[in-house]
Each structure stands twice: as C-alpha cells, then as structure tokens.
Short mmCIF file of C-alpha atoms and ligand atoms in Angstrom, two decimals:
data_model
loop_
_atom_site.label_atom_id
_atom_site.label_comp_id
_atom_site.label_asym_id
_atom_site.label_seq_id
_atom_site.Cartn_x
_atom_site.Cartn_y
_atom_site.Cartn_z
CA UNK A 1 -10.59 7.32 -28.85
CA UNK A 2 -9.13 7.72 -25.75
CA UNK A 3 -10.38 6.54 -21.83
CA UNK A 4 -8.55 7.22 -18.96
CA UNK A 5 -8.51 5.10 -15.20
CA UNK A 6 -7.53 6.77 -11.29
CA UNK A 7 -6.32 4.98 -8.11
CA UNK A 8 -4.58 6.09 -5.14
CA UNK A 9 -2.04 5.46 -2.65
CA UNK A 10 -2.83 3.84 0.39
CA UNK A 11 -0.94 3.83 3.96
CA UNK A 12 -1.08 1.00 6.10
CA UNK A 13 -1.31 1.99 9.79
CA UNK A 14 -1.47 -1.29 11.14
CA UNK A 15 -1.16 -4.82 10.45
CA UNK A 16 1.17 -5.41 7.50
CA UNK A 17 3.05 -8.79 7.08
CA UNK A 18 0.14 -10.42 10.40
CA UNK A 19 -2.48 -9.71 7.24
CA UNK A 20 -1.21 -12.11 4.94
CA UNK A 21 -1.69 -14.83 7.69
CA UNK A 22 -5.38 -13.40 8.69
CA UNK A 23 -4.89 -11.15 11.46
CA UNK A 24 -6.48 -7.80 11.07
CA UNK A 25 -4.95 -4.37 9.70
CA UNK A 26 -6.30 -0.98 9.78
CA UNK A 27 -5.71 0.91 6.17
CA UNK A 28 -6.27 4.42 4.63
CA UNK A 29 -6.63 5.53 1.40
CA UNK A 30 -4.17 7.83 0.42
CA UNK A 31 -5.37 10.34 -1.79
CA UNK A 32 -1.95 12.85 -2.22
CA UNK A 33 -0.42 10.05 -4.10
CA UNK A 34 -2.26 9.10 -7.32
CA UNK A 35 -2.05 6.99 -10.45
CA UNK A 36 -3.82 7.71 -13.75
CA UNK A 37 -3.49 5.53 -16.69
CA UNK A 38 -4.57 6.31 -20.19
CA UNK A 39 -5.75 4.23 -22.73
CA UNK A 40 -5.38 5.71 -26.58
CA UNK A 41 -6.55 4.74 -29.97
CA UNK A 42 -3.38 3.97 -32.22
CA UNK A 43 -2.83 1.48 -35.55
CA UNK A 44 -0.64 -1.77 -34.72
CA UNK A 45 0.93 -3.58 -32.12
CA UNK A 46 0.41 -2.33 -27.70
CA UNK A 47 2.96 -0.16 -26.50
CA UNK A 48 3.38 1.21 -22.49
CA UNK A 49 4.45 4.40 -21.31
CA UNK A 50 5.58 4.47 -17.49
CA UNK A 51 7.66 5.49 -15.35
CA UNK A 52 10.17 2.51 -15.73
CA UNK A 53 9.92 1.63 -19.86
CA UNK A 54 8.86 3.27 -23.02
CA UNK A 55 8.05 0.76 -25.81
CA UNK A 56 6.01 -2.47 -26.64
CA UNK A 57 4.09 -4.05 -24.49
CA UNK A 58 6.10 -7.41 -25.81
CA UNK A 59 9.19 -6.19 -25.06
CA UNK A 60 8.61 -4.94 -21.40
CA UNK A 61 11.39 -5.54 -18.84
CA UNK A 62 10.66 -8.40 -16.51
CA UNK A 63 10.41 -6.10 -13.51
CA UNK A 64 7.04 -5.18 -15.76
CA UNK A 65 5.71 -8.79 -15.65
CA UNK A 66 3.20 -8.35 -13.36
CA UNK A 67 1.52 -4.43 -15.10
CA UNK A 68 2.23 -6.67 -18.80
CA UNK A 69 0.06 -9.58 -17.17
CA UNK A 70 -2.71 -7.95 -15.66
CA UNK A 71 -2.93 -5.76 -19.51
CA UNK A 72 -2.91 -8.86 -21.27
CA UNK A 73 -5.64 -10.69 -18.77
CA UNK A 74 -7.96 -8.01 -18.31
CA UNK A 75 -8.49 -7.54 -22.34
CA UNK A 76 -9.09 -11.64 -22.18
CA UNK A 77 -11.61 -10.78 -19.82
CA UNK A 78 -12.91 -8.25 -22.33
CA UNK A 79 -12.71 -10.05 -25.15
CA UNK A 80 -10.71 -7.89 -26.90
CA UNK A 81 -7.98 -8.01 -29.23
CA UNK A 82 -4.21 -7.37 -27.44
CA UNK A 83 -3.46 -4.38 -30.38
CA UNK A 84 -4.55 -0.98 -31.73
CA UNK A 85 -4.32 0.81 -28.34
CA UNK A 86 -1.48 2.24 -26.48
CA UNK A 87 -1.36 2.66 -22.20
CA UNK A 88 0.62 5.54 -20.94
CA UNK A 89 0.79 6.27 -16.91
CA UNK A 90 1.14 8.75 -14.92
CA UNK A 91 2.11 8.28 -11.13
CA UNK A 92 2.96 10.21 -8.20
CA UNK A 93 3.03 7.30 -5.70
CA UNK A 94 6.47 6.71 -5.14
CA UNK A 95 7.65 3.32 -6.56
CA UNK A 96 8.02 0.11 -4.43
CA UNK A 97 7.75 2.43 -1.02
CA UNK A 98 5.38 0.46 0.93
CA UNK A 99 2.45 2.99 -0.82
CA UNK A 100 0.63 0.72 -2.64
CA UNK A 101 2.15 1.29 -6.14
CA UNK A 102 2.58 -1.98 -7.75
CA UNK A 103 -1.84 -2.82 -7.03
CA UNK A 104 -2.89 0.85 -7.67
CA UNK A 105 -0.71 0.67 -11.57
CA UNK A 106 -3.06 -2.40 -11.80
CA UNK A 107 -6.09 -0.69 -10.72
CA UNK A 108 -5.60 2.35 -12.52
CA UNK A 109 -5.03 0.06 -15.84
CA UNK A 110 -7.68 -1.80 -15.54
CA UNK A 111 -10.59 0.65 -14.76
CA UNK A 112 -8.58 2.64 -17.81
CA UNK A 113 -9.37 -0.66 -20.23
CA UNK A 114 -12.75 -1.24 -19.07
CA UNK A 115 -13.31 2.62 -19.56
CA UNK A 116 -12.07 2.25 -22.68
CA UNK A 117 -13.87 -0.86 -24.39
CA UNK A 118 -17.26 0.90 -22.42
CA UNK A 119 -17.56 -2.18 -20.79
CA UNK A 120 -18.60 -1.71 -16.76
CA UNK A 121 -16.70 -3.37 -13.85
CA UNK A 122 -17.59 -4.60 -10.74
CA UNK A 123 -15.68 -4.33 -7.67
CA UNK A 124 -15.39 -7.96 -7.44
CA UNK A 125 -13.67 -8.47 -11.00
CA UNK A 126 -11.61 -5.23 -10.06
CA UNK A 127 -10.04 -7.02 -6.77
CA UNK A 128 -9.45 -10.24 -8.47
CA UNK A 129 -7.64 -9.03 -11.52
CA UNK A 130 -5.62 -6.62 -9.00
CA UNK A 131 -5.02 -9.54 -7.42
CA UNK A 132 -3.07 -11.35 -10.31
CA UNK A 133 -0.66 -8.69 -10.56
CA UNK A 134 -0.04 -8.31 -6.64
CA UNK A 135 0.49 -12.44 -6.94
CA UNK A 136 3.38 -11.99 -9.43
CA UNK A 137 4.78 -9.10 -7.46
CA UNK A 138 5.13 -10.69 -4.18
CA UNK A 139 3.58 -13.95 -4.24
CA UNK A 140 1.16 -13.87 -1.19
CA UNK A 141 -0.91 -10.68 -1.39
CA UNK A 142 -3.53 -10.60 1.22
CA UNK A 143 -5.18 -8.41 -0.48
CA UNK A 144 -4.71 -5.93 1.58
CA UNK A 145 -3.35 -3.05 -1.32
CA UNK A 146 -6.03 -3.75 -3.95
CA UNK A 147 -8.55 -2.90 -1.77
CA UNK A 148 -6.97 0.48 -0.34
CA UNK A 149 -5.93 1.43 -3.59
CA UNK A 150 -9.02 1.36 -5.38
CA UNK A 151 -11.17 2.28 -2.61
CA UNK A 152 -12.10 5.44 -0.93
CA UNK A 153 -12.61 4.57 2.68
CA UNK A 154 -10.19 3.12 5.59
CA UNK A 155 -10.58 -0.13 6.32
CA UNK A 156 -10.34 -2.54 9.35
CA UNK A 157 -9.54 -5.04 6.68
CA UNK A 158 -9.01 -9.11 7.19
CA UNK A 159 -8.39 -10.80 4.18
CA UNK A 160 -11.23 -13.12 2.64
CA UNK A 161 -13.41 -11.44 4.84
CA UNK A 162 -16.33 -8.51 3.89
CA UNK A 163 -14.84 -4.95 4.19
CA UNK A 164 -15.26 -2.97 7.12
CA UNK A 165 -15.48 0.35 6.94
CA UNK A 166 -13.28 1.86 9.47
CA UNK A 167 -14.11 6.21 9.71
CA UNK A 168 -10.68 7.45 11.55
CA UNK A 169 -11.61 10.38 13.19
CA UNK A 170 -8.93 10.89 16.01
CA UNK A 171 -7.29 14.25 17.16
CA UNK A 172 -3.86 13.53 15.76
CA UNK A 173 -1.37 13.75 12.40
CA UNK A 174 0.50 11.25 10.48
CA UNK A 175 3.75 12.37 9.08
CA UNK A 176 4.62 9.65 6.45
CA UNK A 177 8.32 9.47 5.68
CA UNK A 178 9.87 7.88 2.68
CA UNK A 179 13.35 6.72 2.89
CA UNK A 180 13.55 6.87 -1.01
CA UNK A 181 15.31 3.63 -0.47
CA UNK A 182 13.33 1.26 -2.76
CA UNK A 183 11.54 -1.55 -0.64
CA UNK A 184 11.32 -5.34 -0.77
CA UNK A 185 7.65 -6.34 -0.23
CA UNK A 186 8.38 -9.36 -2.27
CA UNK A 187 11.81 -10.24 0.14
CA UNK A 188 10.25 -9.04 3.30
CA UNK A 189 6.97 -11.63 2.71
CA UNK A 190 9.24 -14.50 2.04
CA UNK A 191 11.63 -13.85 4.71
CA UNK A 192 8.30 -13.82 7.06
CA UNK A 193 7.63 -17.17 5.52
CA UNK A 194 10.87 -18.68 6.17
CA UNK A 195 11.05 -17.75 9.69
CA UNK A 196 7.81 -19.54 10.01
CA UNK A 197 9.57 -22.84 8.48
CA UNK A 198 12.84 -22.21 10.58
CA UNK A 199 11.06 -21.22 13.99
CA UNK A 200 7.20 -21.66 13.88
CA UNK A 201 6.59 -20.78 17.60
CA UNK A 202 8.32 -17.72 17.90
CA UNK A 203 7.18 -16.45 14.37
CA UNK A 204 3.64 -17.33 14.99
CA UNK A 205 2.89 -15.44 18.36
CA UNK A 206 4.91 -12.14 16.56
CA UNK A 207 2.27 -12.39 14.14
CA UNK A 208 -0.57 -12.91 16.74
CA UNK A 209 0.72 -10.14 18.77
CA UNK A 210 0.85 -7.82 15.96
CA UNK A 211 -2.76 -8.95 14.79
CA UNK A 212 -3.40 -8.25 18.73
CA UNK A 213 -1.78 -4.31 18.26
CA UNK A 214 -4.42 -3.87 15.15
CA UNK A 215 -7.32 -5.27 17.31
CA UNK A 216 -6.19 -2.34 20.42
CA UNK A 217 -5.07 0.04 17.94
CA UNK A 218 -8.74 0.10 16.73
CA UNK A 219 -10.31 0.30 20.46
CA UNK A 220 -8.17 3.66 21.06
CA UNK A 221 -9.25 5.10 17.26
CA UNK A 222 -12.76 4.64 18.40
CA UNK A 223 -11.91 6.26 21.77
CA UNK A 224 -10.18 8.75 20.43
CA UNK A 225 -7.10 7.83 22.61
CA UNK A 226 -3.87 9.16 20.33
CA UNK A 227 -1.14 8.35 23.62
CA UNK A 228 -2.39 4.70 23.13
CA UNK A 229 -2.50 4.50 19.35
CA UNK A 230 1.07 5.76 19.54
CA UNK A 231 2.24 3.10 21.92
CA UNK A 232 1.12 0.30 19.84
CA UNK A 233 2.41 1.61 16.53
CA UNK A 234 6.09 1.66 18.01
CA UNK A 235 5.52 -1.82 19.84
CA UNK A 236 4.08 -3.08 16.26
CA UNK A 237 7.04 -2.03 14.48
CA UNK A 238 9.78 -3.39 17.41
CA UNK A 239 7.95 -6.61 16.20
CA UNK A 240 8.63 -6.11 12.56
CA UNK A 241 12.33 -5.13 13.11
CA UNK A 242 12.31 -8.20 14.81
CA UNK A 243 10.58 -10.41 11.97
CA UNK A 244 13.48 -9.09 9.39
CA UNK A 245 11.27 -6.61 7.73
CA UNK A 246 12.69 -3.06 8.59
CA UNK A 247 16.37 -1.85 7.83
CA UNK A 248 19.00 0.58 9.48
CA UNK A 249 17.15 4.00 8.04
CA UNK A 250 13.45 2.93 8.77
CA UNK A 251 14.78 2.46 12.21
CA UNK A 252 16.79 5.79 12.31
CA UNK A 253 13.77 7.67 11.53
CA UNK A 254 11.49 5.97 13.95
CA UNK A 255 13.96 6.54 16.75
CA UNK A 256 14.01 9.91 15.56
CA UNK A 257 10.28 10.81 15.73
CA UNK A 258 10.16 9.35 19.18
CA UNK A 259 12.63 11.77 20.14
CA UNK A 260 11.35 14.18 18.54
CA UNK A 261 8.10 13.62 20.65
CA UNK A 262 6.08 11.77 18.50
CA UNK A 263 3.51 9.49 19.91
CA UNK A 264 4.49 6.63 17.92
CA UNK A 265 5.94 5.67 14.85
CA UNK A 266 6.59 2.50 12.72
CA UNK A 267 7.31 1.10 8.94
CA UNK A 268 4.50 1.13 6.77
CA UNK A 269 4.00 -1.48 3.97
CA UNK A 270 6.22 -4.15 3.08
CA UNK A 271 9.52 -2.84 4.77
CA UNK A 272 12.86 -3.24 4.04
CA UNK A 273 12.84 0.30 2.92
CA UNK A 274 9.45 2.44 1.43
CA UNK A 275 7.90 4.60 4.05
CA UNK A 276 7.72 5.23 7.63
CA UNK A 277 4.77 6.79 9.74
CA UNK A 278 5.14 9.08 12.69
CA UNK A 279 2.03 9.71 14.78
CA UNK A 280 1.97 13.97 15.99
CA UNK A 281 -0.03 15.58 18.59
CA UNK A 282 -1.62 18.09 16.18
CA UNK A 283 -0.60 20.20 12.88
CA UNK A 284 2.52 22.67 14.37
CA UNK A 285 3.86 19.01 15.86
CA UNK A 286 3.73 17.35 12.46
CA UNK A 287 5.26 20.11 10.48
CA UNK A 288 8.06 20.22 13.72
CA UNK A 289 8.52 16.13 12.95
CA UNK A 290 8.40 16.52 9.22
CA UNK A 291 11.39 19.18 9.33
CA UNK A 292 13.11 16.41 11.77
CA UNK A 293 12.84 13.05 9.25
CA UNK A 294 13.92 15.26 6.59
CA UNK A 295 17.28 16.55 8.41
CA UNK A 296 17.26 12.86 9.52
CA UNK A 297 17.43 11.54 5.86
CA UNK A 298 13.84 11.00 4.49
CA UNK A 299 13.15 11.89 0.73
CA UNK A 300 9.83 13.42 1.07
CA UNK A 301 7.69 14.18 3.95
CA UNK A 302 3.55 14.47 3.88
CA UNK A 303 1.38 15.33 6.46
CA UNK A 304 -2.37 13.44 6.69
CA UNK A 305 -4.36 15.23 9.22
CA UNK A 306 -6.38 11.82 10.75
CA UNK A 307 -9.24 13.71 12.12
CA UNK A 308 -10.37 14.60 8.76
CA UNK A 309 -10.97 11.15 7.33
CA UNK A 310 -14.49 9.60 7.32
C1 MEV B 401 2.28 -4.65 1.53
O1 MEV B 401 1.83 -3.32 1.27
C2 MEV B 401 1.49 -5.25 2.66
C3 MEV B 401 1.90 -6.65 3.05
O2 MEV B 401 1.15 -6.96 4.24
C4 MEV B 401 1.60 -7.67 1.97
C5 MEV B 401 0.12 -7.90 1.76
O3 MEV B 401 -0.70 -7.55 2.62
O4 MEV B 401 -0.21 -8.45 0.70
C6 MEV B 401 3.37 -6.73 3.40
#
C-alpha cells in the first residue's frame, strides 16, 4: 500500500519576525517549490528517506527532531501503530532558506499519513500538528508558514486570527533570490526576543513600524501602486537589518536590486541567510534583475509574476 502527501513553498512579502508578536504579514503560496512525501507498506520497524538522513526513524539526527516528532504524533493522533511503513520525501524547496521548508516537510507528512491510514483531516488538526514541528524548530512560530505552506491562497495573515484571503493582483514581478547560505529562523527569532529583554522601547516600535509597512503595503496592493509597495519593502527590511536578522550577502543583493532599478527589495523569512525578494517593473525587468543577483552571488533565481495570483 502506498499514499502519498503535497505542500508548497511559501514567500513572505511582508511582515516576518512583527508576526510572531501580532502585527500583520502579507504571504504567498509558492507553488515552484514543492514537497511530496510518501508513505509505503513495508514489514518491521519506520525508516525516513530525505534529503538530510537515510535510515530509522529511531535513529534520526537531532537536526530531524522536529519531522521525527510530528511522524510519531500524528500516528498517536491516528491511532496507529509507529511500524510497518516507511516515509520517503521528495523536496525542491530549498532547505532552511526562509521558504517555508521545515512546516511544508510537516505538512506534506502528515496529509501523506492521514492519506495513508484513509483517515480524513481537517484543516484545523493540519495547522496544529504543523504547528508542533515549527515549535521545536524555532520555538515561537506564529504560524505564519503552516498556513502558507499548506494553503493555496495569499494571505493578509495575523496570527490567532481567521485567515484573510489576500488576491495579489498588481502589475509587477518578484525575483526571489537565495543566497544558498543556510538561514537561522530559529537564531534570528531569539535574537528578536532578546533585544526585546535588553531594549524594549526601541525593539517594540521596530516591530510596530514593520506591522505598520504590512498594513500600507496592503493599501498600495489593492491600489495597484508597485512605486509604493517597493518603498516599503526596502524600508521593512532597513528595519530587519537593524533588528539583527539579515547578514552581509542578503544586504549585498538588496543593494544590488536597488541599483539595478528595482522598486524594492528585502529578506524574506527568517533571515540570517535563505532568500531575498526584489520587486521589478514587469517581466524583461525581472529577467534583467535575476541575471544581476546571480552575477551578484545568489544560488538560484525565480521569477513570480504577481499579477497572476488570485
Ligand atoms: C519564518 O518563515 C517567519 C518568522 O516570522 C517566524 C514565524 O512567523 O513563525 C520569522
């Protein structure tokens, strides 16, 4: 017997870090990265197949402890024995870039388990056992990923609170970047926290303002004003450089975009590495900006025409 599970990337455009403390971010599902996990009928003990380890599920690295968790909860949750079954994944979201990769290995596993014992899932059970993993991975998950990674719309998304469906539709391109430096979600959220402990004031209206950027970014989606959308993305991610969260190369290929004309362009995800996003005019501008981060040092380039998204 054999079931299989999908999720996707995601790309945040605005709000990361602010969203764990309750401001607002604006998210897209991103469907050229993608995850599928399958789920096969075998004799004996679990073993896992991914990217990082081959072998029993028992004796998965530590840097697994949050994919081994979520397997060994969700078939609690089922009611199932923990043997005669092994999980093999296939990815091509980049790991630990800021894409979404450590909630959508989750997601992908645990719609392929529920496939698998023919049991059906809700949403709600979905988000919450997501949500275990994302806890292990970097303690204060708002969310934020399991949502975008399992879901097919963007989202003007504030944690605890019902989605909002957020249709894109603006005349522009994203070029997203990766630095093919791994990132530090987990680092980046607790440096965020400490700041807060160290220098509350300060670290409190950087939050506010960039929960203020998401709340204007989403005025100039809706009218369809790209010049503006552009301007906040670059002020939201001076902000981050400031909290701690970007690095030397995220920076060189932000600088780069701008000079290269783009309208805006800032970190994406947790920072400290991962992916970058550059905002173009239209398709001939994007490929132009692409060609530009790649000279400049990025891994891998896609473009995501924004128009087309609803
Ligand atoms: C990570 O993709 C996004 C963060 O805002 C963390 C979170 O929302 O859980 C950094």
């Amino acid at each position: 017997m054999k079931a299989t599970g999908i999720s996707n990337g995601k790309i945040i455009l605005m709000g990361e870090h602010s969203v764990v403390y309750g401001e607002p971010a604006i998210a897209i599902p991103f469907f050229a990265t993608a995850i599928e996990t399958t789920v096969e009928t075998t004799n004996g003990p679990v073993s896992l197949d991914c990217f990082f380890y081959k072998g029993p599920l028992s004796q998965a690295p530590k840097r697994l402890l949050n994919l081994v968790t979520v397997i060994i909860e969700t078939v609690k949750k089922l009611d199932k024995p923990l043997e005669n079954f092994d999980i093999t994944i296939n990815s091509t979201i980049p790991a630990e870039r800021g894409m979404g990769s450590s909630a959508a290995v989750a997601v992908a596993t645990i719609r392929a388990l529920f496939h698998y014992f023919k049991e059906s899932l809700s949403n709600d059970v979905l988000l919450e056992l997501t949500n275990i993993s994302e806890t292990i991975a970097h303690g204060n998950p708002s969310g934020l990923d399991a949502a975008m990674t399992s879901g097919t719309s963007p989202l003007y998304y504030i944690k605890g609170q019902k989605f909002e469906f957020f249709p894109l539709k603006v005349s522009a391109y994203l070029v997203v970047a990766d630095t093919g430096i791994t990132g530090q979600t987990k680092e980046a959220v607790e440096n965020i926290a400490l700041l807060y402990h160290s220098d509350p004031k300060k670290t409190d209206d950087s939050i506010k303002q960039l929960g203020q950027l998401a709340k204007e970014a989403k005025q100039a989606i809706q009218q369809n004003k790209t010049n503006q959308l552009g301007v906040y993305m670059t002020q939201a991610h001076t902000l981050l450089d400031s909290l701690g969260v970007s690095n030397t190369i995220l920076n060189t290929l932000v600088h780069t975009s701008l000079e290269s004309g783009a309208l805006g362009a800032k970190l994406t995800g947790g920072g400290r590495g991962g992916c970058m996003i550059a905002l173009a005019k239209n398709k001939e501008h994007a490929s132009q900006l692409s060609d530009v981060l790649l000279n400049a040092g990025a891994k891998h380039t896609w473009i995501y025409n924004m128009r087309k998204d609803d």
